[in-house]
XYZ file of C-alpha atoms in Angstrom:
342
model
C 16.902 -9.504 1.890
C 16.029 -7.511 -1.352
C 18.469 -6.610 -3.967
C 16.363 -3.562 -5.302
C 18.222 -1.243 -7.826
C 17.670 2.129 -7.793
C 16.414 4.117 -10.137
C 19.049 5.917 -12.427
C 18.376 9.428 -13.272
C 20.565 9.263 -16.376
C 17.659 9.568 -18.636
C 15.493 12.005 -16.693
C 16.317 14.490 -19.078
C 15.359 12.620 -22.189
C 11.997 11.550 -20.285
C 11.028 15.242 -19.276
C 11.926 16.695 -22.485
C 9.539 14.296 -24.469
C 7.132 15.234 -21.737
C 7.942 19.145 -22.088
C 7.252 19.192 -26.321
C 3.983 17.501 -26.062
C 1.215 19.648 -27.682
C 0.470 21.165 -24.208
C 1.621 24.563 -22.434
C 4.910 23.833 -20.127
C 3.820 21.967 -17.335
C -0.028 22.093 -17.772
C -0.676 18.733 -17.165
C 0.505 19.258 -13.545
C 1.146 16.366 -11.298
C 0.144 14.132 -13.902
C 3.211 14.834 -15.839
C 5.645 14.230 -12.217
C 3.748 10.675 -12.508
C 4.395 9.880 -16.378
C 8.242 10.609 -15.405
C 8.070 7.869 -12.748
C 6.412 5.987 -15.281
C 8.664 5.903 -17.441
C 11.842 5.635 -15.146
C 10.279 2.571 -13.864
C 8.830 1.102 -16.918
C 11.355 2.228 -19.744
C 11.467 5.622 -21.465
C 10.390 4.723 -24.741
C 6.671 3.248 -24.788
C 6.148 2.603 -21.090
C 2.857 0.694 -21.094
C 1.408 -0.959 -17.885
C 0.512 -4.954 -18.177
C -1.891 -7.365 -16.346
C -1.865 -5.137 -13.407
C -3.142 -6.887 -10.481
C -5.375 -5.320 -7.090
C -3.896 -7.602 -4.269
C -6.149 -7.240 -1.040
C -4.523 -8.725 2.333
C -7.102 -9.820 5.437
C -6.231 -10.831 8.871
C -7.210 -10.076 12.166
C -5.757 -8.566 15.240
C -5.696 -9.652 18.580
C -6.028 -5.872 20.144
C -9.524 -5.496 18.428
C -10.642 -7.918 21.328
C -10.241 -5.286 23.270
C -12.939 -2.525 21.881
C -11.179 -0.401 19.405
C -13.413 -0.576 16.430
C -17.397 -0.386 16.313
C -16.876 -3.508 14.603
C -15.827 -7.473 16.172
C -13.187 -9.742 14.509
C -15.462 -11.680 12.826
C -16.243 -8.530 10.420
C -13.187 -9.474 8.960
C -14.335 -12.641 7.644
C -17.776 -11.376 6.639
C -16.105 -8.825 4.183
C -13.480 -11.214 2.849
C -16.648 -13.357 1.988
C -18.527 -10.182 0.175
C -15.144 -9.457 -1.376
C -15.585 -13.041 -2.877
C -18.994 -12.742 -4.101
C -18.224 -9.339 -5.823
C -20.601 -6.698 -3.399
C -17.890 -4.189 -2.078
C -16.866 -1.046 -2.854
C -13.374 -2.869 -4.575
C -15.610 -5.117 -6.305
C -17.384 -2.567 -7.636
C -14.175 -0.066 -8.648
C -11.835 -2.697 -9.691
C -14.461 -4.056 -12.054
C -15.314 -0.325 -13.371
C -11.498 0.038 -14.226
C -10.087 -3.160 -15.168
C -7.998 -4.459 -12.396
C -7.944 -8.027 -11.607
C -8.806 -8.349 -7.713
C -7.601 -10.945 -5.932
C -7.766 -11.812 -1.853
C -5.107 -13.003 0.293
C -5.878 -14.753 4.030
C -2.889 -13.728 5.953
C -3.986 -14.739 9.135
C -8.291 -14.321 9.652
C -8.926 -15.796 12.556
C -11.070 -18.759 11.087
C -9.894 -20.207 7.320
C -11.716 -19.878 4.635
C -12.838 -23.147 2.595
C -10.612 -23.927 -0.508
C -13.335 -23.618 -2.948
C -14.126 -19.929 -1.565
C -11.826 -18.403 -3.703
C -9.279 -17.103 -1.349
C -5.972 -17.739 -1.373
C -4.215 -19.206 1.553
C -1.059 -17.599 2.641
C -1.844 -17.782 6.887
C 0.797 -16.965 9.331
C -2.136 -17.454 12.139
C -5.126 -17.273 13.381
C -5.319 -13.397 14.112
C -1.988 -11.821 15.825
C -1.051 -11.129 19.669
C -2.439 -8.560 21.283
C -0.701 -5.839 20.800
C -0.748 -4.402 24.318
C -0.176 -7.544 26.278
C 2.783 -9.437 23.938
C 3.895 -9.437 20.662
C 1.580 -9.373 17.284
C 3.692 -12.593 16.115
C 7.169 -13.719 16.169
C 10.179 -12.828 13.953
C 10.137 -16.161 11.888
C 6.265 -15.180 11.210
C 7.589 -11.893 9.624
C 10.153 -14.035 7.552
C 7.660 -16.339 6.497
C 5.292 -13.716 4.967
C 7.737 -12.098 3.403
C 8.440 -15.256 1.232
C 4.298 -15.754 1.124
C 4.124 -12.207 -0.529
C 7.162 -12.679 -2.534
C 6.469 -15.842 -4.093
C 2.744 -14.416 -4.949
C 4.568 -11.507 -6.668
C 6.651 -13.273 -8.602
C 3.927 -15.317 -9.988
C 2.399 -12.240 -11.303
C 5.554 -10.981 -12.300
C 6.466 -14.540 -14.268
C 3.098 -13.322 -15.872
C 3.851 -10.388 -17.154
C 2.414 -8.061 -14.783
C 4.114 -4.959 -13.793
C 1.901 -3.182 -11.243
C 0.446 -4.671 -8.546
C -2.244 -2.311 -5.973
C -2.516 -3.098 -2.334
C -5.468 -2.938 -0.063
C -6.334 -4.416 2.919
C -9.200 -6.311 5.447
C -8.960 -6.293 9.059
C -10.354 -5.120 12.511
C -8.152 -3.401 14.489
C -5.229 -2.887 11.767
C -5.529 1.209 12.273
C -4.219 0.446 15.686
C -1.157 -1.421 14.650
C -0.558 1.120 11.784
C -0.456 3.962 14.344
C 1.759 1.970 16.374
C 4.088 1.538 13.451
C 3.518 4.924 12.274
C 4.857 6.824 15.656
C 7.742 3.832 15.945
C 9.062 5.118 12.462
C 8.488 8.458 12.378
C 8.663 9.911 16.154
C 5.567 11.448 15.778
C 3.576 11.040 18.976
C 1.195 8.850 19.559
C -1.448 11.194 20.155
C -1.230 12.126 16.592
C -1.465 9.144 14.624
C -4.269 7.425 16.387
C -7.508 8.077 14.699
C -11.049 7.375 14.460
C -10.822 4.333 12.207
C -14.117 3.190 11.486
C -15.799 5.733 12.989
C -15.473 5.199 16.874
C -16.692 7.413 19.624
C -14.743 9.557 22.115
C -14.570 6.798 24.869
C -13.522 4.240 22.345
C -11.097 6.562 20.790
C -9.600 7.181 24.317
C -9.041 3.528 24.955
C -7.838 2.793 21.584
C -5.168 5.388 21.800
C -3.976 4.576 25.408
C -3.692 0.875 24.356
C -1.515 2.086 21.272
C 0.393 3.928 23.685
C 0.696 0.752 25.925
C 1.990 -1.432 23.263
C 4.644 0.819 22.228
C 6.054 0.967 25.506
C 5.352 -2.498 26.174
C 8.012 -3.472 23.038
C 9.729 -0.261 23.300
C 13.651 -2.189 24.045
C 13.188 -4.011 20.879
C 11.446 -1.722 18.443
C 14.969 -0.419 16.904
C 14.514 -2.732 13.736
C 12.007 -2.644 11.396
C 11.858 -6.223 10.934
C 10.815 -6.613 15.296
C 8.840 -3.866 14.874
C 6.750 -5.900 12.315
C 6.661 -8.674 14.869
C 5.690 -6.620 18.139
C 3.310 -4.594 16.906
C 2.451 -5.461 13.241
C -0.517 -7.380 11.133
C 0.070 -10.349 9.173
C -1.979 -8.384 6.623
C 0.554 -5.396 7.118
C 3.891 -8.005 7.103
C 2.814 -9.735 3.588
C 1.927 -5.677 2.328
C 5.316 -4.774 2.928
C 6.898 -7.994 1.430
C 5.289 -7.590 -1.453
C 6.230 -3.682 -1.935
C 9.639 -5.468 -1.424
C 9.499 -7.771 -3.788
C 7.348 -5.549 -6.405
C 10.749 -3.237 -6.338
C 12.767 -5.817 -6.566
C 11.375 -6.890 -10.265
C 11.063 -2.766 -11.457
C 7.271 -2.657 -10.424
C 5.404 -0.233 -10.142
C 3.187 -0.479 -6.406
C 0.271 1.488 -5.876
C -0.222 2.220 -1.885
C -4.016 2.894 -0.960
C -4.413 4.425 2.609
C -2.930 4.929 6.052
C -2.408 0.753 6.496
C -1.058 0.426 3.266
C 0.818 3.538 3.696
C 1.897 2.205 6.869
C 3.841 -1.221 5.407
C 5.169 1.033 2.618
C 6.836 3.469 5.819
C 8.385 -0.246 7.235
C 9.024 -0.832 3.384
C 11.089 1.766 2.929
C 12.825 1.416 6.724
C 14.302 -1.991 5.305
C 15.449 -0.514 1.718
C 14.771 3.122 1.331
C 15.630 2.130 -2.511
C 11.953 0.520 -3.109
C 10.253 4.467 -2.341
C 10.870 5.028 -6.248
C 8.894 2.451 -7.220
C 5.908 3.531 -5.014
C 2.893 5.539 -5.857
C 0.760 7.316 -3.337
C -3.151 6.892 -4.207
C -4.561 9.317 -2.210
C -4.918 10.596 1.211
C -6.843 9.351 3.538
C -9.520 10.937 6.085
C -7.315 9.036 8.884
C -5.955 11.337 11.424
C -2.391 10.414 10.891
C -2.321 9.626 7.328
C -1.305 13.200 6.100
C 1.467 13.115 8.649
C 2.918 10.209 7.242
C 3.018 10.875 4.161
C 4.299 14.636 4.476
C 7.034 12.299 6.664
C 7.730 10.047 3.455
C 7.777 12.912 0.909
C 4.382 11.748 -1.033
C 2.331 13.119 -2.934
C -1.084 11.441 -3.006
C -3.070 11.760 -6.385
C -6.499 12.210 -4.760
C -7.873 13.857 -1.645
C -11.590 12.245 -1.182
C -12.177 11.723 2.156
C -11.728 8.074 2.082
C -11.663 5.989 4.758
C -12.660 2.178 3.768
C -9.389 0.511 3.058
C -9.848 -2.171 0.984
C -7.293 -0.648 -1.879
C -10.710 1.783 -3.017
C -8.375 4.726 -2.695
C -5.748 2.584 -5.316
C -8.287 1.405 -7.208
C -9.914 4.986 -8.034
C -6.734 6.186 -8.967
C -5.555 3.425 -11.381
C -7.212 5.457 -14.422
C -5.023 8.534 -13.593
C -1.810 6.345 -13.523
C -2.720 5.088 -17.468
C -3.772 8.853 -17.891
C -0.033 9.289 -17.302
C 1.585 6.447 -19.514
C -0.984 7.160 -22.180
C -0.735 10.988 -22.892
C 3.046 10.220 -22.347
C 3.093 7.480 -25.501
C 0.126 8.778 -27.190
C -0.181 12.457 -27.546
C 1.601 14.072 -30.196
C 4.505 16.382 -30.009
C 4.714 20.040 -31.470
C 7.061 18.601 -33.931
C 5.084 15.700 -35.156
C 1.954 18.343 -35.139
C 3.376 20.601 -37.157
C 2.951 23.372 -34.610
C 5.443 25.937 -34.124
C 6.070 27.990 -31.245
């Protein structure tokens, strides 16, 4: 579905060594030099520079949230895509500090949003399936997302934007992200079912036994990552990965915020492991599972704050870091052009 080319490490050389004669000790900018490398792999070696990048934040709600897994109802979802519109969340606040342009996408809240609110339209529903009783939504919804998210990349991409963040709105969605999680990875269960937004022990209990029951529910058809998008995904999670997708697919970079967002990059890079290079880890997440998954797709999150709001906060905070990395790698002088010998 996605002709995504993979990075050549013809010029990695090159790339490090202009990295390795900046006016620095070897190495002392730490991970921040790993990430100018990517940078530049992705973006072109010479004067990577990042343009109109773009904070896209996917909403929709889930049908398993009806049945007590979050301290919060459905209609939260709604309530925060509506503060998201008039600027009072924490992504309102953090996009605005560093420059992104936010944007909100209704994949599939469970009442539509008027045209003149701002939001843009790309529904595949009015909130998916319950999880635990049938599936979140069928295959032709997954198919149909995928060319929602695509075309809204390519717009930005026709544009001239090259890095697009993702974060996300909706009640219930740690419950199909641990679902997809212990699919893809064959972690149990047990261990990537967390607190979310703060539940207590009985809710926890229920939420994790209902995880439990949708996975064995689907379990015949959950050998392709495309069904297990449909039996136990989020139309929020569906257009996430479609746009990782099609972000590769044009040589952008994608910032990934938490464990949801982490959670359509694992299904991401189930359907073409070739779009991981083009990926960036934000941070990690206070989520139970979220440091599993990650350790299980080799990332290496830039921050470690004890987030746990979603929204693309986590992607959003570290958005100065990743033009810390393509600045000091096209701005800072070499020993050579210094005049500095060693």
């Amino acid at each position: 579905m996605f002709n995504i080319k993979p990075l050549s490490s013809e010029f990695d050389e090159t790339i490090q060594q202009k990295i390795d004669t900046k006016t620095k000790p070897l190495g002392a900018l730490g991970d921040l030099e790993a990430l100018a490398l990517q940078i530049a792999k992705v973006l072109g070696k010479e004067s990577p520079q990042i343009n109109n990048p773009k904070m896209m934040v996917f909403a929709a709600d889930h049908g398993i949230a009806d049945s007590g897994v979050s301290i919060a109802p459905s209609e939260v979802t709604a309530q925060m895509v509506r503060n998201f519109m008039a600027g009072g969340a924490a992504i309102n606040v953090f996009t605005r500090q560093v420059g992104l342009e936010l944007e909100v996408i209704d994949c599939g809240v469970l009442q539509p949003f008027e045209s003149e609110s701002g939001v843009i339209d790309q529904r595949l529903g009015a909130g998916t399936g319950p999880i635990h009783k049938r599936a979140a939504m069928t295959l032709g919804a997954v198919k149909q997302g995928f060319d929602m998210a695509t075309a809204r990349v390519q717009l930005h991409h026709q544009n001239g934007c090259n890095l697009i963040a993702l974060g996300e709105m909706g009640i219930g969605n740690t419950s199909a992200a641990a679902a997809i999680m212990s699919v893809l990875t064959g972690i149990p269960a047990s261990d990537c079912v967390g607190r979310g937004t703060g539940i207590d022990a009985a809710t926890f209990k229920r939420k994790q036994m209902l995880v439990e029951q949708a996975m064995l529910l689907h379990h015949s058809e959950l050998d392709d990552p495309m069904q297990v998008l449909a039996c136990i995904g989020g139309f929020e999670i569906v257009q996430m990965t479609g746009a990782i997708l099609a972000a590769a697919e044009r040589g952008m970079l994608v910032v990934i915020d938490g464990f949801i967002a982490s959670a359509a990059a694992l299904v991401a890079i189930n359907i073409n492991v070739d779009c991981r290079d083009y990926m960036i880890f934000s941070h990690q997440s206070d989520e139970k599972g979220h440091y599993l998954m990650l350790e299980f797709m080799q990332a290496k999150p830039l921050l470690n704050l004890g987030l746990k709001l979603g929204e693309g906060t986590g992607a959003a905070l570290a958005f100065p870091l990743i033009q810390a990395a393509a600045n000091f790698y096209n701005e800072m002088a070499s020993f050579k052009d210094a005049g500095i010998e060693i």
